[in-house]
Structure formats: C-alpha cells, structure tokens
Amino acid sequence: MKSQLLASPGQRVGTSPGQPPVPARRNPTRGRFAAQHRRRMFRTDMLTVALWASLAAALALWLADGGMSSVGNLTQAVTAVGILAGLAGMDLVFLMLLLAARLPFVDGAVGHDRALEFHRKLGKPALYLLLAHGLLLATGYGMAEGLNPVSEAVALWTLVPDMWLAFVSMALFIAVVVTSLVAVRHRFPYEFWYFVHLLTYLAVAVALPHQFSVGGLFAEGTWQRWYWLLLYIGTGSALAWFRIARPVIATYRHQLTVRRVVPLVPGVFSIEMSGLRLNELSGNGGRFFVWRFLAPGMWWQAHPFSLSAEPQVGKSSRQPTLRITVRNLGAGSARLASLKPGTKVAIEGPYGVFSTAARSREHVVMIGAGIGITPLRALLESTPFAPGQATVLLRCSSTEELFLGDEILELCRKRGATLFHLTGPRSANTQSAWLPASAGTSRLRDFVPDITDADVYICGPSAWPA
Ligand SMILES: Cc1cc2nc3c(=O)[nH]c(=O)nc-3n(C[C@H](O)[C@H](O)[C@H](O)COP(=O)(O)OP(=O)(O)OC[C@H]3O[C@@H](n4cnc5c(N)ncnc54)[C@H](O)[C@@H]3O)c2cc1C
C-alpha cells in the first residue's frame, strides 16, 4: 500500500492565524446544511406516506363501492379477495412506473439509485398480486358457475369482451418480471432486458379495457372510474414528460458536442464536450447523466456516466465544457474511446444525490475506488467545506489507477482537504476487507476519527463498499 497523508493544509491554507478550524457540528439539525437536510427528510417521509396512501386508496375504492356488503359466502369472499389483489397489484405497478419516471421530487429526495432499487423490490409483489387476482377470480367465478378454474378461465377468455387482453397483459407482466430476475437478467445483453422491460407500458395499456368493461367498480359515471383514469393519465404524462420530452429539450438546449477524448491510462479516458448554457448545469459535480453519443454504431446505446469535473463556464474558460471520465468496462464504453470531435451528444439528467444536495453536516468524507474516484473529483471541486473539514480516501490496486490523481491532489491542497492514497492489492486471507493488505488491521476510523460526524460519499464498483 502506498498510503499518503498530506499534512492537512487546514492550518496553512484559507485560515488566518488565530482563527481556529470550524468545529464539527454533531447534530445535522444545526448548521448551514440543516434546512436542506430537513427538507430532504421531509420529502422522503412524504414519499412513504404517498406510497401507503395510494395503496390504501386503491382498496378504499372497493370498500366505498359497498364491497363488503357483497361478501356473504365463501365464493363471494374468494372473488372479493381477487378484486382487492387486482387493485393493489395495479397500484404497485403505477408506483413502479412513477419510481422509474425520474421525477425530480423522487430523485431529489432519495436519489435515482434508491428509487430504482425500490422499483425493483416492488416487481415481485406486484406480479404475485396480479397472478392472485387472475387465479382467485377464475376460482371465485368458477365456484359460482360450477366450473373448475381452468374451464372458467377459458370461458372468460372466449366469452367476456376485453378479457383476452387481460390474459395478454398478464403474459407480458410475467415476461417483464422473469427477465428482470438477477439470475436471468445477466444471461442476456442489457439492451435485450431493456426492450423486454418496455413491454410493461404495453402490459399496463392492454390491462385497461377489461378494468373498465368487466365488473361494476369502474362503471361509467362512478368517481372510482375517474380516480383510476387519473392514475393512468398522471402516470403516462409523467413518463412522457420526464423520460421523453425533458431529455429531448435538454439535448436541444445544451447542444453538446464532443470536443476531444483524452486518454489517461490504457482503457480509461476523459471525454470533454462543449455546449451551450452549461452554467445551468454547474453545481452538479458528482451527479450523473445518461449519455447517448450520436455516432454510427453508438447512438442506440445510452450510458450512465458521472461528471468528473464541474462544468467550466467562467470568463476564464475559452469555451464552456463538460467532462466525464470513462473506463472501458464493456464493449459499448470501449467504443467511446474512438469518438471523433464534433460528434453530437444527447443527454438525460442530471440525476442522483451524489452532490451537495445530500449534505447534512459540516464535515465531509469522500471515499472512491477505481473509476469511482472520478466523480469525487467533481464533488471535491464544488461542495462547501472549510479547510480541515474534508477527508478524501482513494482506493486502487496500483498507482496507475489513481485516475485524475494529480487534479485531486491539487484540489486537496487548494481547499485544505486531507488526502489518503490506499494503493495495493487486498490481503489474500481477507478478500472481504476493503483496505490494501499493507494497511494491516487499520480501520476506517484510523483514517477519519470523526467519521460519525461527517457526510460520507462512497463511489466504486458495486461489490466493493458492501
Ligand atoms: C449512476 C452511474 C454512474 C456511472 N458513472 C460512471 C463513470 O463516471 N465512469 C465510468 O467509467 N463508468 C460509470 N458507470 C458505469 C458505466 O455506466 C458502465 O460501465 C457502462 O455503461 C458499461 O457500458 P458497456 O456498454 O461498455 O457495457 P455493457 O455491460 O455491455 O452494457 C451494455 C449497456 O448497458 C448499459 N448499462 C450497463 N450498466 C448499466 C447500469 N448500471 N445502468 C444503466 N445502464 C447500464 C450501458 O450503458 C450499455 O448501454 C456508472 C454507472 C452508473 C449506474
């Protein structure tokens, strides 16, 4: 390991003699980030409330329609549970779509990755509820008519208008959830999974007719019908605006063009882009965009990459520029090394809370590994802290992998941050440890004693910080 502790310039840079370093605030409800932290926590709570309220509202639709009064025997109870399962299942599907819609309110509260994590978690319960809906209704209706569930299902398909669409919708939901299971997903290219995933929209659309034409809950003229229609329209509009219209507008507004590709080490390179109105993107250091480079063979692949520097927009910069730093972790990212200057770039974003927006305390700790070091470079550039209040730990297996290391060193010197290089392979005996073998029994606290009083940003391969 090459562990480097720069004498913290906290005492030398930016503080005048006699002026003590700003003490850590132990309580995130005080200090300059307190208000934004409280707002973010409030928004997170509101999201949880909205989620449960929408589920309760879906069930209340049936109760308000006098659902309970229709339950007098086992057959009716089975049918009633089937209806409730369908309502709850569809509500979860709407929530899943909204979590994936990149709503700024959701992204700003919990961040894009946690929103998608929750989206994934809802997948199985939603499918189970929709399957239960189909099975229980086939059983309940069958019991009422003296048919077994299979014969009843066939009768529903052939005799009831719009019901065949419900079967198609169910088949599409099953395909989407099965191809999203981790074990299955990794067998297929990302694009295959992505296009199957788009079938969710078709599944939701073709499920609508039978909801409105079968049963009386959503009959014409009922307020339940309007509520359900509003869910459809609201979710569809959010997706159309945030997933399609906003990226198209941002792409047109910023007119990004590749300026140059700068190799750092073999397999790692920075892409610099120039564009318009980049000042609107300042303050997003550390956040990511989804990039689509409009060159032959590349335009159909969209890649999430974080900014590795704050947009250069000041008077001193000749041409406003943006920068990302890419490691060739697959065929698509490797191809980007050959991008030609002048290539147009489409963008979505910025997304995520890997930024000052997530700050809650005065002290900040930034821990990066591999290519995950590069977003820290952008965050370090802009996030506020007083000299002596930031610690940066860079973990990599060789000094060659200290991507943008010189720039980070320079920024740490300038801003008064303490920097550690944690370089070298892990110990053969403790593969689970995150530190290099030469760090011995050191722990995170040995590098950052006051870590419990700091905001900690971690960026690296997904298995690394686990
Ligand atoms: C939030 C975020 C920020 C990132 N920032 C950086 C960065 O700054 N620098 C860097 O080098 N790498 C970054 N990555 C990783 C980078 O996106 C992938 O390594 C890269 O997209 C792989 O593309 P590929 O075609 O070479 O590989 P493949 O594995 O073949 O990927 C094929 C397709 O899947 C897409 N894809 C793969 N993984 C993901 C994913 N997790 N989310 C969405 N789409 C995905 C790719 O964009 C591509 O279209 C980031 C990933 C995420 C999720």
Short mmCIF file of N, CA and C and ligand atoms in Angstrom, two decimals, residues 102 112-113 116 185 189-191 193 288-291 300-308 324-335 371-372 374-375 459, ligand 1:
data_model
loop_
_atom_site.label_atom_id
_atom_site.label_comp_id
_atom_site.label_asym_id
_atom_site.label_seq_id
_atom_site.Cartn_x
_atom_site.Cartn_y
_atom_site.Cartn_z
N ARG A 102 -38.18 9.08 -13.15
CA ARG A 102 -37.19 10.14 -12.90
C ARG A 102 -37.86 11.46 -12.53
N HIS A 112 -31.69 8.62 -7.51
CA HIS A 112 -32.11 7.76 -8.61
C HIS A 112 -31.91 6.28 -8.29
N ASP A 113 -30.76 5.95 -7.69
CA ASP A 113 -30.45 4.52 -7.49
C ASP A 113 -31.37 3.89 -6.45
N LEU A 116 -34.76 3.34 -7.98
CA LEU A 116 -34.79 2.15 -8.84
C LEU A 116 -34.71 0.86 -8.03
N ARG A 185 -31.43 -12.07 -15.75
CA ARG A 185 -31.03 -10.82 -16.40
C ARG A 185 -29.59 -10.89 -16.91
N PRO A 189 -27.98 -9.66 -22.95
CA PRO A 189 -27.41 -8.31 -23.03
C PRO A 189 -28.37 -7.31 -22.40
N TYR A 190 -27.82 -6.20 -21.90
CA TYR A 190 -28.62 -5.16 -21.25
C TYR A 190 -29.75 -4.69 -22.16
N GLU A 191 -29.43 -4.53 -23.45
CA GLU A 191 -30.44 -3.99 -24.38
C GLU A 191 -31.63 -4.94 -24.51
N TRP A 193 -32.79 -6.97 -22.17
CA TRP A 193 -33.58 -6.77 -20.96
C TRP A 193 -34.37 -5.47 -21.06
N PHE A 288 -24.86 12.30 -12.13
CA PHE A 288 -24.63 11.64 -13.42
C PHE A 288 -25.70 12.00 -14.44
N PHE A 289 -25.34 11.82 -15.68
CA PHE A 289 -26.25 11.98 -16.81
C PHE A 289 -26.28 10.65 -17.55
N VAL A 290 -27.31 10.47 -18.34
CA VAL A 290 -27.31 9.32 -19.26
C VAL A 290 -26.96 9.89 -20.63
N TRP A 291 -25.86 9.38 -21.20
CA TRP A 291 -25.28 9.96 -22.41
C TRP A 291 -25.55 9.04 -23.60
N TRP A 300 -27.49 4.02 -30.42
CA TRP A 300 -28.58 3.26 -29.79
C TRP A 300 -28.25 2.82 -28.37
N GLN A 301 -27.02 3.07 -27.92
CA GLN A 301 -26.66 2.70 -26.53
C GLN A 301 -26.60 3.94 -25.67
N ALA A 302 -27.29 3.89 -24.52
CA ALA A 302 -27.24 5.02 -23.58
C ALA A 302 -26.46 4.58 -22.35
N HIS A 303 -25.50 5.41 -21.93
CA HIS A 303 -24.63 5.05 -20.79
C HIS A 303 -24.77 6.04 -19.65
N PRO A 304 -24.93 5.54 -18.41
CA PRO A 304 -24.84 6.47 -17.28
C PRO A 304 -23.37 6.73 -16.93
N PHE A 305 -22.96 7.98 -16.98
CA PHE A 305 -21.60 8.38 -16.55
C PHE A 305 -21.72 9.64 -15.70
N SER A 306 -20.90 9.72 -14.65
CA SER A 306 -20.92 10.90 -13.77
C SER A 306 -20.00 11.99 -14.32
N LEU A 307 -20.28 13.22 -13.94
CA LEU A 307 -19.34 14.30 -14.30
C LEU A 307 -18.05 14.07 -13.52
N SER A 308 -16.91 14.29 -14.16
CA SER A 308 -15.66 14.19 -13.41
C SER A 308 -15.06 15.57 -13.14
N ILE A 324 -16.53 14.00 -18.66
CA ILE A 324 -16.78 12.74 -17.97
C ILE A 324 -15.52 11.90 -18.13
N THR A 325 -15.32 10.95 -17.22
CA THR A 325 -14.16 10.06 -17.36
C THR A 325 -14.68 8.63 -17.36
N VAL A 326 -14.23 7.88 -18.36
CA VAL A 326 -14.84 6.59 -18.67
C VAL A 326 -13.81 5.47 -18.58
N ARG A 327 -14.22 4.35 -18.01
CA ARG A 327 -13.38 3.15 -18.05
C ARG A 327 -14.07 2.15 -18.98
N ASN A 328 -13.28 1.47 -19.81
CA ASN A 328 -13.93 0.55 -20.77
C ASN A 328 -14.31 -0.76 -20.09
N LEU A 329 -15.45 -0.72 -19.43
CA LEU A 329 -15.90 -1.91 -18.69
C LEU A 329 -16.75 -2.83 -19.56
N GLY A 330 -16.93 -2.50 -20.80
CA GLY A 330 -17.71 -3.34 -21.71
C GLY A 330 -17.48 -2.85 -23.13
N ALA A 331 -18.09 -3.57 -24.10
CA ALA A 331 -17.85 -3.22 -25.50
C ALA A 331 -18.32 -1.80 -25.81
N GLY A 332 -19.48 -1.41 -25.26
CA GLY A 332 -20.04 -0.09 -25.56
C GLY A 332 -19.17 1.03 -25.06
N SER A 333 -18.70 0.93 -23.82
CA SER A 333 -17.86 2.01 -23.27
C SER A 333 -16.49 2.01 -23.95
N ALA A 334 -15.99 0.83 -24.34
CA ALA A 334 -14.68 0.78 -25.02
C ALA A 334 -14.74 1.54 -26.34
N ARG A 335 -15.86 1.38 -27.05
CA ARG A 335 -16.01 2.06 -28.36
C ARG A 335 -15.92 3.57 -28.23
N ILE A 371 -12.71 3.50 -11.00
CA ILE A 371 -13.25 4.62 -11.78
C ILE A 371 -14.18 5.48 -10.90
N GLY A 372 -14.59 4.94 -9.75
CA GLY A 372 -15.42 5.69 -8.78
C GLY A 372 -14.68 6.86 -8.16
N THR A 374 -13.41 9.19 -9.93
CA THR A 374 -13.56 10.38 -10.78
C THR A 374 -14.76 11.27 -10.42
N PRO A 375 -15.91 10.70 -10.02
CA PRO A 375 -16.99 11.62 -9.58
C PRO A 375 -16.61 12.40 -8.32
N CYS A 459 -18.02 5.88 -3.63
CA CYS A 459 -18.27 5.57 -5.04
C CYS A 459 -17.25 4.54 -5.51
C1 LIG B 1 -25.04 6.13 -11.82
C2 LIG B 1 -23.87 5.57 -12.58
C3 LIG B 1 -22.76 6.36 -12.80
C4 LIG B 1 -21.68 5.84 -13.50
N1 LIG B 1 -20.60 6.63 -13.72
C5 LIG B 1 -19.55 6.13 -14.41
C6 LIG B 1 -18.40 6.95 -14.69
O1 LIG B 1 -18.33 8.11 -14.32
N2 LIG B 1 -17.40 6.38 -15.40
C7 LIG B 1 -17.44 5.08 -15.84
O2 LIG B 1 -16.49 4.63 -16.48
N3 LIG B 1 -18.50 4.29 -15.58
C8 LIG B 1 -19.56 4.78 -14.89
N4 LIG B 1 -20.64 3.98 -14.67
C9 LIG B 1 -20.64 2.61 -15.20
C10 LIG B 1 -20.98 2.66 -16.68
O3 LIG B 1 -22.25 3.20 -16.90
C11 LIG B 1 -20.93 1.27 -17.31
O4 LIG B 1 -19.67 0.72 -17.08
C12 LIG B 1 -21.11 1.35 -18.79
O5 LIG B 1 -22.36 1.87 -19.12
C13 LIG B 1 -20.96 -0.02 -19.37
O6 LIG B 1 -21.35 0.03 -20.74
P1 LIG B 1 -20.85 -1.05 -21.79
O7 LIG B 1 -21.71 -0.96 -22.99
O8 LIG B 1 -19.40 -0.92 -22.01
O9 LIG B 1 -21.05 -2.41 -21.01
P2 LIG B 1 -22.22 -3.44 -21.02
O10 LIG B 1 -22.16 -4.12 -19.69
O11 LIG B 1 -22.12 -4.29 -22.22
O12 LIG B 1 -23.53 -2.53 -21.06
C14 LIG B 1 -24.40 -2.57 -22.14
C15 LIG B 1 -25.45 -1.47 -21.98
O13 LIG B 1 -25.91 -1.46 -20.65
C16 LIG B 1 -25.90 -0.15 -20.15
N5 LIG B 1 -25.65 -0.27 -18.73
C17 LIG B 1 -24.74 -1.05 -18.16
N6 LIG B 1 -24.81 -0.93 -16.84
C18 LIG B 1 -25.79 -0.05 -16.60
C19 LIG B 1 -26.37 0.48 -15.41
N7 LIG B 1 -25.92 0.14 -14.22
N8 LIG B 1 -27.39 1.36 -15.53
C20 LIG B 1 -27.85 1.71 -16.73
N9 LIG B 1 -27.34 1.23 -17.87
C21 LIG B 1 -26.34 0.38 -17.81
C22 LIG B 1 -24.79 0.51 -20.88
O14 LIG B 1 -24.88 1.90 -20.87
C23 LIG B 1 -24.96 -0.06 -22.25
O15 LIG B 1 -25.94 0.63 -22.97
C24 LIG B 1 -21.72 4.49 -13.97
C25 LIG B 1 -22.84 3.70 -13.74
C26 LIG B 1 -23.92 4.23 -13.06
C27 LIG B 1 -25.12 3.36 -12.83
#
